[in-house]
CSV table of C-alpha atoms in Angstrom, one decimal:
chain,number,residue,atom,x,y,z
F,40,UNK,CA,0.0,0.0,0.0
F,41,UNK,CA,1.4,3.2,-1.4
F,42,UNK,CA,0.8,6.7,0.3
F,43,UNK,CA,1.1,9.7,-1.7
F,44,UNK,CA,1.8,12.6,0.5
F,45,UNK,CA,0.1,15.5,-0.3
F,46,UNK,CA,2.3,19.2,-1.2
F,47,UNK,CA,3.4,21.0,1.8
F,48,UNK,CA,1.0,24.5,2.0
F,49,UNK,CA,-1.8,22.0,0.9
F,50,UNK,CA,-4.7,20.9,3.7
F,51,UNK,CA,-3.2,17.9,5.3
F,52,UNK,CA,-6.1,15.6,6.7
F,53,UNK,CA,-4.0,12.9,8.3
F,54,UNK,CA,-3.5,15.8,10.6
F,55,UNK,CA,-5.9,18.1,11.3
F,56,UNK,CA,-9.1,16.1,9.5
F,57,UNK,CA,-9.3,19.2,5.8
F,58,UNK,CA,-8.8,18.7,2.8
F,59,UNK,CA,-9.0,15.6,0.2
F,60,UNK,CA,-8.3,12.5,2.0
F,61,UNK,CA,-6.2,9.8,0.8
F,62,UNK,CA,-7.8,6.7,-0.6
F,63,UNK,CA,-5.3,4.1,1.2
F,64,UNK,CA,-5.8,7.0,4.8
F,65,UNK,CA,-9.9,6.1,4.5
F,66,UNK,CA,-9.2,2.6,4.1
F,67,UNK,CA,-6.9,2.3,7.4
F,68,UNK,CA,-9.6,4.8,9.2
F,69,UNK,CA,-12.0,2.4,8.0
F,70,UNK,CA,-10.3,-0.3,9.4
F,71,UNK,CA,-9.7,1.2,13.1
F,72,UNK,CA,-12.6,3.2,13.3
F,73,UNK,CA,-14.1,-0.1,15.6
F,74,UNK,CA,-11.3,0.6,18.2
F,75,UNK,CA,-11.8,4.2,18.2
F,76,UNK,CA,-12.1,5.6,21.9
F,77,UNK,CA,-15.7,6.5,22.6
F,78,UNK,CA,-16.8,8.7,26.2
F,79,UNK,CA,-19.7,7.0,27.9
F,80,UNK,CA,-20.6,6.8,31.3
F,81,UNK,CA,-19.9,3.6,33.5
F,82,UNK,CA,-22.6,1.0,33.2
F,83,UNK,CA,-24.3,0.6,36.8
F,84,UNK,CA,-23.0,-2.5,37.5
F,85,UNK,CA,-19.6,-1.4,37.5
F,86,UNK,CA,-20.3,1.6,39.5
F,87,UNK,CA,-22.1,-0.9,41.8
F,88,UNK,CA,-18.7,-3.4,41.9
F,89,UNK,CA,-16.8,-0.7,42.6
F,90,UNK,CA,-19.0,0.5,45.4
F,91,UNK,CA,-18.8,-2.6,47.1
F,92,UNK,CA,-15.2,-3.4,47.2
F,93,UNK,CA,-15.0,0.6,48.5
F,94,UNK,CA,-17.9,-0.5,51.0
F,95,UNK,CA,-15.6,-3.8,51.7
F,96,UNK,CA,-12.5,-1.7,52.4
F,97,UNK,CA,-14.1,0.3,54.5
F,98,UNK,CA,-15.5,-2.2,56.7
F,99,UNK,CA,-12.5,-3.7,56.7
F,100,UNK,CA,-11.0,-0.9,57.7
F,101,UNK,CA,-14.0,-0.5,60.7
F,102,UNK,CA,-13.7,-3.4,61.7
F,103,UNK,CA,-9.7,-3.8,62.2
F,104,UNK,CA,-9.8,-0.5,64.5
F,105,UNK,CA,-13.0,-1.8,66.8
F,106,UNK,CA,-10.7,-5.3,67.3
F,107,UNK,CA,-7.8,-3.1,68.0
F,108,UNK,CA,-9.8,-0.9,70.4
F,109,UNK,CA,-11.2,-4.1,71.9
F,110,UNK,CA,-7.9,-5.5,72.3
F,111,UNK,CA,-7.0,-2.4,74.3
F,112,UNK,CA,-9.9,-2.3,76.6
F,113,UNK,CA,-9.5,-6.1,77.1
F,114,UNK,CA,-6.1,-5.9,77.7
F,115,UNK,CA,-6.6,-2.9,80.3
F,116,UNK,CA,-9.4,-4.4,82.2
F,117,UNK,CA,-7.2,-7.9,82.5
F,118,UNK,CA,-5.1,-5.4,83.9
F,119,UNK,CA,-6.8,-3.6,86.2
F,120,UNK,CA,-8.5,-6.6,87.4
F,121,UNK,CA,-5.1,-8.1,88.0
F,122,UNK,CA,-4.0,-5.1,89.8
F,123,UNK,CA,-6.7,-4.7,91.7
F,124,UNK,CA,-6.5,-8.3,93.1
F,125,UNK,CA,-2.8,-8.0,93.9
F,126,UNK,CA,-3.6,-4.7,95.7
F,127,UNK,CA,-6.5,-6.5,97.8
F,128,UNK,CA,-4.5,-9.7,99.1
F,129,UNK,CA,-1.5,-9.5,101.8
F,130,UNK,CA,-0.1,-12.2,103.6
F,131,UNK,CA,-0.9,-13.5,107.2
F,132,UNK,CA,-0.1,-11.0,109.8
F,133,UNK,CA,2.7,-9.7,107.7
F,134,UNK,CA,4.0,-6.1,109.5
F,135,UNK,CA,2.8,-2.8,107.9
F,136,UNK,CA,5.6,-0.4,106.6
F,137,UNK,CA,6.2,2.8,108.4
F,138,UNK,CA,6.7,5.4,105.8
F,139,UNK,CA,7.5,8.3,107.7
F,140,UNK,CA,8.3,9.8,111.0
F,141,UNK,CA,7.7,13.0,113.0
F,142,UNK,CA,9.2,13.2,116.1
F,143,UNK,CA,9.9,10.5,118.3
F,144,UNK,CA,7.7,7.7,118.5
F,145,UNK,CA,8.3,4.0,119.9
F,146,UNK,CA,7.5,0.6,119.0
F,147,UNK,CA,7.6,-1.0,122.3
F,148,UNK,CA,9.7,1.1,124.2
F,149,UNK,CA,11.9,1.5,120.8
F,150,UNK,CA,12.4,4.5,118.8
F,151,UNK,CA,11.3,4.5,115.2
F,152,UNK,CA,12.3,5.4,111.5
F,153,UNK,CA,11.1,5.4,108.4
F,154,UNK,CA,11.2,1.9,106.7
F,155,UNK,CA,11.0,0.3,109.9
F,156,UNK,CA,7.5,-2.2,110.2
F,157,UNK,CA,5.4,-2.4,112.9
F,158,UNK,CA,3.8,-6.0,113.6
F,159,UNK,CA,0.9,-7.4,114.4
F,160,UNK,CA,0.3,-7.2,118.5
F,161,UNK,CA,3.1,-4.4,118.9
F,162,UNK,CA,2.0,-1.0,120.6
F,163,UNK,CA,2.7,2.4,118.8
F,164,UNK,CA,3.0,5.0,121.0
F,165,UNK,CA,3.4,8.6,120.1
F,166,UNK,CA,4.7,11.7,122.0
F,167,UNK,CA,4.0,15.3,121.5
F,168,UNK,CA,4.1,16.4,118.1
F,169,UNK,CA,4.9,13.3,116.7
F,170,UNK,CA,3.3,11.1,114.0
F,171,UNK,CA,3.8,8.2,112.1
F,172,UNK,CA,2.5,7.1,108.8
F,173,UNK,CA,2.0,3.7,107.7
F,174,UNK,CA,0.9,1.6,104.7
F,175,UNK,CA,-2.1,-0.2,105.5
F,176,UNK,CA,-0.9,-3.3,103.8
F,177,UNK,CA,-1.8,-2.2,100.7
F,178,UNK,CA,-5.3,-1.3,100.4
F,179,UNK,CA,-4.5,2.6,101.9
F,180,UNK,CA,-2.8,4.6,104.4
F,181,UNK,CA,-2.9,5.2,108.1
F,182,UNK,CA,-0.9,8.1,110.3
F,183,UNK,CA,-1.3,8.0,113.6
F,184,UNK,CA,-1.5,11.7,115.6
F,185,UNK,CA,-0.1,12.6,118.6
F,186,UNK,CA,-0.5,11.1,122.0
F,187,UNK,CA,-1.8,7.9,120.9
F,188,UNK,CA,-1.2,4.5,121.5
F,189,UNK,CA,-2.2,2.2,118.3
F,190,UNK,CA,-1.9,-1.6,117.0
F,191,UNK,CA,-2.7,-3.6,114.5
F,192,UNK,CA,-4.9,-6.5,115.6
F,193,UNK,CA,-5.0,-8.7,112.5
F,194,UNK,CA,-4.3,-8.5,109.0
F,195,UNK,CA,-4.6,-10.6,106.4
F,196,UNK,CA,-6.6,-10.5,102.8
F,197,UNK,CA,-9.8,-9.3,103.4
F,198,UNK,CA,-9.6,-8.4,106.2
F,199,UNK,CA,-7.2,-5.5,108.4
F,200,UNK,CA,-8.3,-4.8,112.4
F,201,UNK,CA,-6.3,-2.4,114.5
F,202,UNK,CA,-7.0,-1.2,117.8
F,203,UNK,CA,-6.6,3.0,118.9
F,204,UNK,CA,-6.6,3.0,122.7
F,205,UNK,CA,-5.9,6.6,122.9
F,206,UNK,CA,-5.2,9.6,120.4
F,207,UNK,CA,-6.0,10.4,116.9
F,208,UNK,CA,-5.6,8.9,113.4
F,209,UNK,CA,-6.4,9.4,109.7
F,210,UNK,CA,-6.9,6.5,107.4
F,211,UNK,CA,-8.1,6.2,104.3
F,212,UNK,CA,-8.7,3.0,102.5
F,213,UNK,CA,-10.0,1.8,98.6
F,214,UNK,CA,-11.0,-1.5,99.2
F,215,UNK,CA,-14.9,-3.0,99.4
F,216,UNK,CA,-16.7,-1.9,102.7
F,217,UNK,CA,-15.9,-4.3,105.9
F,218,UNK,CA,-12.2,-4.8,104.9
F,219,UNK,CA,-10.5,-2.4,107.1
F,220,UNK,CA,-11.8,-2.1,111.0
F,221,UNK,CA,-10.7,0.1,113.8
F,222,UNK,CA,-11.3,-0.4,117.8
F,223,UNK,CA,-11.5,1.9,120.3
F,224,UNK,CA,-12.6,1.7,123.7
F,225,UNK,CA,-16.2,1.6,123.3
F,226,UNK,CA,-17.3,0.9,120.0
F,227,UNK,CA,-15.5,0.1,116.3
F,228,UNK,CA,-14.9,2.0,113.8
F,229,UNK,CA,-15.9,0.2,110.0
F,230,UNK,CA,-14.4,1.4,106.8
F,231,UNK,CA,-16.6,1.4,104.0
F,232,UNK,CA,-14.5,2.3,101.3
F,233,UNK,CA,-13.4,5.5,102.3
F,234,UNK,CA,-11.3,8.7,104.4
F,235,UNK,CA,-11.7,9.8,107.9
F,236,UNK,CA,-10.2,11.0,111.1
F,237,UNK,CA,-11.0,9.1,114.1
F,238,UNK,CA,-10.5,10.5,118.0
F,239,UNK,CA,-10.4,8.3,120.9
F,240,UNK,CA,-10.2,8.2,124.6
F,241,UNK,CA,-9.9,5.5,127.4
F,242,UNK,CA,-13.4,6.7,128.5
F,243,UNK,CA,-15.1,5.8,125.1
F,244,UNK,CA,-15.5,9.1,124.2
F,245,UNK,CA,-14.3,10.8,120.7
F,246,UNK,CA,-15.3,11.6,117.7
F,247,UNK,CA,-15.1,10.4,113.7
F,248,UNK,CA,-15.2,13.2,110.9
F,249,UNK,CA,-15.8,11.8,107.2
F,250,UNK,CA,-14.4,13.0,104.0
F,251,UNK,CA,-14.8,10.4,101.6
F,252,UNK,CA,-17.5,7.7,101.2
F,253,UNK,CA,-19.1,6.6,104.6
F,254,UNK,CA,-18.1,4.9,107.8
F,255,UNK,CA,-20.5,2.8,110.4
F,256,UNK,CA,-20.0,3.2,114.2
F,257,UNK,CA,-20.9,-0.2,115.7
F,258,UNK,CA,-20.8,0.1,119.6
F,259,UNK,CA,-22.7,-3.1,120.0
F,260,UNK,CA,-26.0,-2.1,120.7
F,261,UNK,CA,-26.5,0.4,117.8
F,262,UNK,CA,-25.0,1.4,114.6
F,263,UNK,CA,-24.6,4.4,112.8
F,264,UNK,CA,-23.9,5.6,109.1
F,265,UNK,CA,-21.5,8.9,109.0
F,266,UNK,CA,-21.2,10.1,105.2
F,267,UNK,CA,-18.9,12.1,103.2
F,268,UNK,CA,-18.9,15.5,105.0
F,269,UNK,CA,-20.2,14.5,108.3
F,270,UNK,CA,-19.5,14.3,111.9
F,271,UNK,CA,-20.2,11.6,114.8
F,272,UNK,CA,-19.8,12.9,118.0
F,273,UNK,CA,-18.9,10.2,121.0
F,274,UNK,CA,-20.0,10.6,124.6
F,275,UNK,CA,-18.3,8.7,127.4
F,276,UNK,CA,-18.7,5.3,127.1
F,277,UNK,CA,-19.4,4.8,123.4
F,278,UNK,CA,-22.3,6.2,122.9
F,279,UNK,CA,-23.2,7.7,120.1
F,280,UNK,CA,-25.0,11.4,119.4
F,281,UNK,CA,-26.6,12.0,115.9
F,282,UNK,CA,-24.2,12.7,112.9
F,283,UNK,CA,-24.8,16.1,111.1
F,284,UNK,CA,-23.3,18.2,108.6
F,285,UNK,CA,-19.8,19.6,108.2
F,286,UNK,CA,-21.8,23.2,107.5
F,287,UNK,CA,-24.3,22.9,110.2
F,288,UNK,CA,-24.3,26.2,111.9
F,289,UNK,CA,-23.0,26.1,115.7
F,290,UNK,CA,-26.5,26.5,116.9
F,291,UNK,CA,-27.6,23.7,116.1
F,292,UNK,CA,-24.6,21.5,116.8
F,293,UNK,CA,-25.5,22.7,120.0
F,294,UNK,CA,-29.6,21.8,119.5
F,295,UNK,CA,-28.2,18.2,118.5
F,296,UNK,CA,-25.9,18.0,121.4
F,297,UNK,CA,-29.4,19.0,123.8
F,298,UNK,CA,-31.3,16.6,122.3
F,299,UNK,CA,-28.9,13.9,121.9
F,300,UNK,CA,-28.3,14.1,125.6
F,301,UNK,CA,-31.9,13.3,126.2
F,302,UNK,CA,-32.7,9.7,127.0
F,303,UNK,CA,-36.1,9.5,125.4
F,304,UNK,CA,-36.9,13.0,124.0
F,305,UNK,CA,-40.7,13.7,123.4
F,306,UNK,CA,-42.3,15.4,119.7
F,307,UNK,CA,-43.1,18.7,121.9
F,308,UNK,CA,-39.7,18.6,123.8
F,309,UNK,CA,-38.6,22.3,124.0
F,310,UNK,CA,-35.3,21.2,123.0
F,311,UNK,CA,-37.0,19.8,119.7
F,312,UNK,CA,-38.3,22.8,118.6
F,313,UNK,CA,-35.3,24.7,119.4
F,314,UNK,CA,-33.3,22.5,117.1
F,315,UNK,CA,-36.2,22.5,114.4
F,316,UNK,CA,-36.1,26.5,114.7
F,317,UNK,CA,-32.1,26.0,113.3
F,318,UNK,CA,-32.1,23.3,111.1
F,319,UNK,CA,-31.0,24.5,107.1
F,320,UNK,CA,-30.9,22.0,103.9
F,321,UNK,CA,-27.9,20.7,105.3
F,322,UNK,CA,-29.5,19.5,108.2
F,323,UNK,CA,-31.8,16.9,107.0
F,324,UNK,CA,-29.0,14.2,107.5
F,325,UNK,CA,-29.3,14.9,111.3
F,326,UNK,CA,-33.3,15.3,111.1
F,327,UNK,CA,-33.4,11.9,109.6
F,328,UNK,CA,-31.4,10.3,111.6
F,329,UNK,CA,-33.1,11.6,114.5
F,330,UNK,CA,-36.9,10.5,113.1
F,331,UNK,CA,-35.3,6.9,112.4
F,332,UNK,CA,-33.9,6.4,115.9
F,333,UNK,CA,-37.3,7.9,117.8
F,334,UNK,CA,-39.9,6.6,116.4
F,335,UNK,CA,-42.6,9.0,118.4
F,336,UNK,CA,-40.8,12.5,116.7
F,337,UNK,CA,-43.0,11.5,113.8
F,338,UNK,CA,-45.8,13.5,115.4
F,339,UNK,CA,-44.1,16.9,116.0
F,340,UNK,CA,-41.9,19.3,114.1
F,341,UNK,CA,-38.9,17.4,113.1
F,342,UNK,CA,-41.2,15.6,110.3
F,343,UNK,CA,-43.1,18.8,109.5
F,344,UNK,CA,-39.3,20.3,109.1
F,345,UNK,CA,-38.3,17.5,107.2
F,346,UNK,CA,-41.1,17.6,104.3
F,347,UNK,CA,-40.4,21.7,104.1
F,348,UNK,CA,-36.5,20.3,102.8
F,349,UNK,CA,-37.6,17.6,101.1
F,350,UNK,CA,-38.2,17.8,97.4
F,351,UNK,CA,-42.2,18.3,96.6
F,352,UNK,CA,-41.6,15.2,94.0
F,353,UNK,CA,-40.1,13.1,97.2
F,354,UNK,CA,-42.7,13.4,99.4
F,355,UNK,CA,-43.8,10.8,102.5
F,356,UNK,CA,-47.2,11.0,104.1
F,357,UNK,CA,-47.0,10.1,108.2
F,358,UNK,CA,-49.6,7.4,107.4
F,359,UNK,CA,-47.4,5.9,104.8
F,360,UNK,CA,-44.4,5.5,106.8
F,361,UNK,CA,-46.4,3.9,109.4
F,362,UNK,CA,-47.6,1.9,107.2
F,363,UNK,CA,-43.9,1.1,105.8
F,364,UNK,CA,-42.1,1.2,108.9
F,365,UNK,CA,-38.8,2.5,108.4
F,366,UNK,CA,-38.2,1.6,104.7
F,367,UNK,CA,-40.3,4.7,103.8
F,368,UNK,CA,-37.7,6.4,104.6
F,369,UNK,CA,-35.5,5.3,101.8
F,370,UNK,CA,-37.0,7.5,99.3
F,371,UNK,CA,-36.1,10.5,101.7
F,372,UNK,CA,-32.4,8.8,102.4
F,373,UNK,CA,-31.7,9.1,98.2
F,374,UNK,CA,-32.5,12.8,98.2
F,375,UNK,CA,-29.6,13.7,100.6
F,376,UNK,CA,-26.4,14.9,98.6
F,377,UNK,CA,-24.0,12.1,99.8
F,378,UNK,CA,-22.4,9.0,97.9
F,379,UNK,CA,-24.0,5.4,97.9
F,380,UNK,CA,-22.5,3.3,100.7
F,381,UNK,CA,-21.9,0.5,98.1
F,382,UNK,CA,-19.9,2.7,95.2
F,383,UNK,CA,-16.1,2.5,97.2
F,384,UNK,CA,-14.9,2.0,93.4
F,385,UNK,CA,-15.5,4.8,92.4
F,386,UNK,CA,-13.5,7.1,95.0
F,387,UNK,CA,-10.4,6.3,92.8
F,388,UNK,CA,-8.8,9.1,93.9
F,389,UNK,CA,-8.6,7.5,97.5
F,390,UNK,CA,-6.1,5.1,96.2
F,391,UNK,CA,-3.5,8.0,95.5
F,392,UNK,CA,-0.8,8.9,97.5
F,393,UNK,CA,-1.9,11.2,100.6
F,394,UNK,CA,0.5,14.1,99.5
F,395,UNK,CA,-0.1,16.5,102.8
F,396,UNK,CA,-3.9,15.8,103.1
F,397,UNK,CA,-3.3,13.6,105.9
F,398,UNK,CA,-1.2,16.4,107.9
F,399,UNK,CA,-4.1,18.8,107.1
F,400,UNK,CA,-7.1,17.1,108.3
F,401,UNK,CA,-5.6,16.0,111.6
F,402,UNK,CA,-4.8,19.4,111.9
F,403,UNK,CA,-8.0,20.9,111.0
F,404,UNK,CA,-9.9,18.1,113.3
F,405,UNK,CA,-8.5,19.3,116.4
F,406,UNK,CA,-11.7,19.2,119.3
């Protein structure tokens, strides 16, 4: 196949489609012209292929970080459940570490330091201005104030009993309620997952101030809750007064103290009304705690006072809780602004380090 070219200044169509085309040129157009590039859009199931291996990636994709974020939380709960359990056991009566010293306290008749351990059975005594702070195994920390004598009775996993004869300490504890116990005189003290100071004297008197979660006071013949930001109050020989608010006003610390000191105080008592006449939101713990205990108060002012601070969508009729007994009062126990008794887990932050805040509250606890 011969192709004649055409003159140079004539119209070339093998190049720009003018001019007289080439016999032979048609012919090979002709021939291609089947495998000429055409635009046309994608047919829908190509555009639907290509969807779903997109769609497939993706997933893919999805899926590979939900199993990597799985594997993470999996991973982190093993190990927080691993270290929790490690942090809850402790061997059979092995001695608590002593952490620091201030002053010049003894171990049966011995002077102390830091990194020393005191034992199970073994007396702590403190001086003036001195303190010593220990490692309650390891479910929290203990310091033990001035002037006191202090010993740990048993400890073991599950389970951690000491004994303050005299003096002052500040423990606080992350591990479930009932694990860690004090004794004094008259009556125990019984962690329930939480941080307090606790004052006692050979006469059974003292006093227990909570700061985080709650405490019970078990002197054997009664029992009593203290919250986070309360106060329990001790009279000689154990007995216990009613537990009120850190931000009760000092007139009616002193109502409580009136009542309190009343054997079997009466709806109309004087005294009632003149702690009624005081009592502020903050007050209702106390209020509460003072229907529950004496039944009769249900006919005078402390329950008129109580459904005046009450919400109006948290209301109890007298006839119901009669009719109830003293599980009405639940519904009026859940308005009060203090943590469950059953949530220790979640005061995390008692598991830190003190870092001072033991120093402080001793300090600020003084009677």
């Amino acid at each position: 196949m011969t192709i004649r070219l055409p003159p140079d200044d004539a119209p070339d169509y093998l190049w720009d489609g003018q001019g007289e085309p080439d016999p032979d040129v048609l012919a090979v157009q002709s021939a291609l012209a089947p495998l000429a590039w055409r635009a046309q859009p994608l047919q829908p199931r190509v555009l639907e292929a290509g969807a779903a291996a997109l769609s497939a990636r993706t997933r893919r994709r999805r899926f590979g970080r939900v199993a990597a974020a799985l594997a993470a939380s999996l991973f982190l709960s093993v190990g927080m459940a691993e270290g929790l359990r490690h942090r809850l056991q402790w061997p059979q009566d092995q001695a608590w570490r002593i952490s620091e010293v201030v002053g010049a306290p003894q171990v049966q008749g011995v002077r102390q330091g830091e990194e020393d351990r005191l034992a199970p059975g073994q007396w702590l005594a403190t001086g003036a201005d001195a303190r010593v702070h220990l490692r309650a195994a390891r479910i929290g920390e203990v310091v033990i104030g001035e002037h006191s004598r202090f010993r740990i009775v048993q400890t073991r996993t599950g389970r951690h009993r000491t004994q303050l004869q005299q003096g002052v300490l500040w423990a606080r504890v992350w591990a479930p309620p009932g694990q860690f116990g004090v004794a004094t005189p008259r009556g125990d003290v019984i962690d329930l997952g939480c941080e307090f100071v606790l004052r006692a004297q050979p006469d059974g008197s003292g006093s227990v101030t909570v700061s985080s979660g709650w405490v019970q006071w078990d002197n054997g013949w009664s029992e009593v809750l203290v919250p986070q930001g309360a106060r329990l109050d001790i009279a000689a020989g154990g007995r216990p007064g009613t537990p009120y608010d850190l931000r009760s006003s000092a007139a009616f610390r002193q109502a409580l103290k009136a009542v309190d000191a009343t054997r079997r105080i009466q709806p109309r008592d004087p005294r009632i009304d003149a702690l009624v006449a005081q009592a502020q939101p903050q007050d209702a713990l106390s209020l509460l705690v003072l229907l529950r205990q004496h039944p009769q108060l249900l006919d005078g002012p402390v329950y008129e006072r109580l459904v005046q601070l009450m919400p109006a969508d948290a209301q109890l009729t007298r006839e119901q809780i009669r009719r109830e007994g003293p599980r009405a009062y639940n519904l009026w126990w859940e308005q009060l602004p203090y943590p469950r008794t059953k949530r220790w887990w979640l005061h995390w932050a008692d598991a830190l380090p003190a870092s001072g805040s033991a120093d402080k509250m001793l300090d600020a606890d003084a009677p």
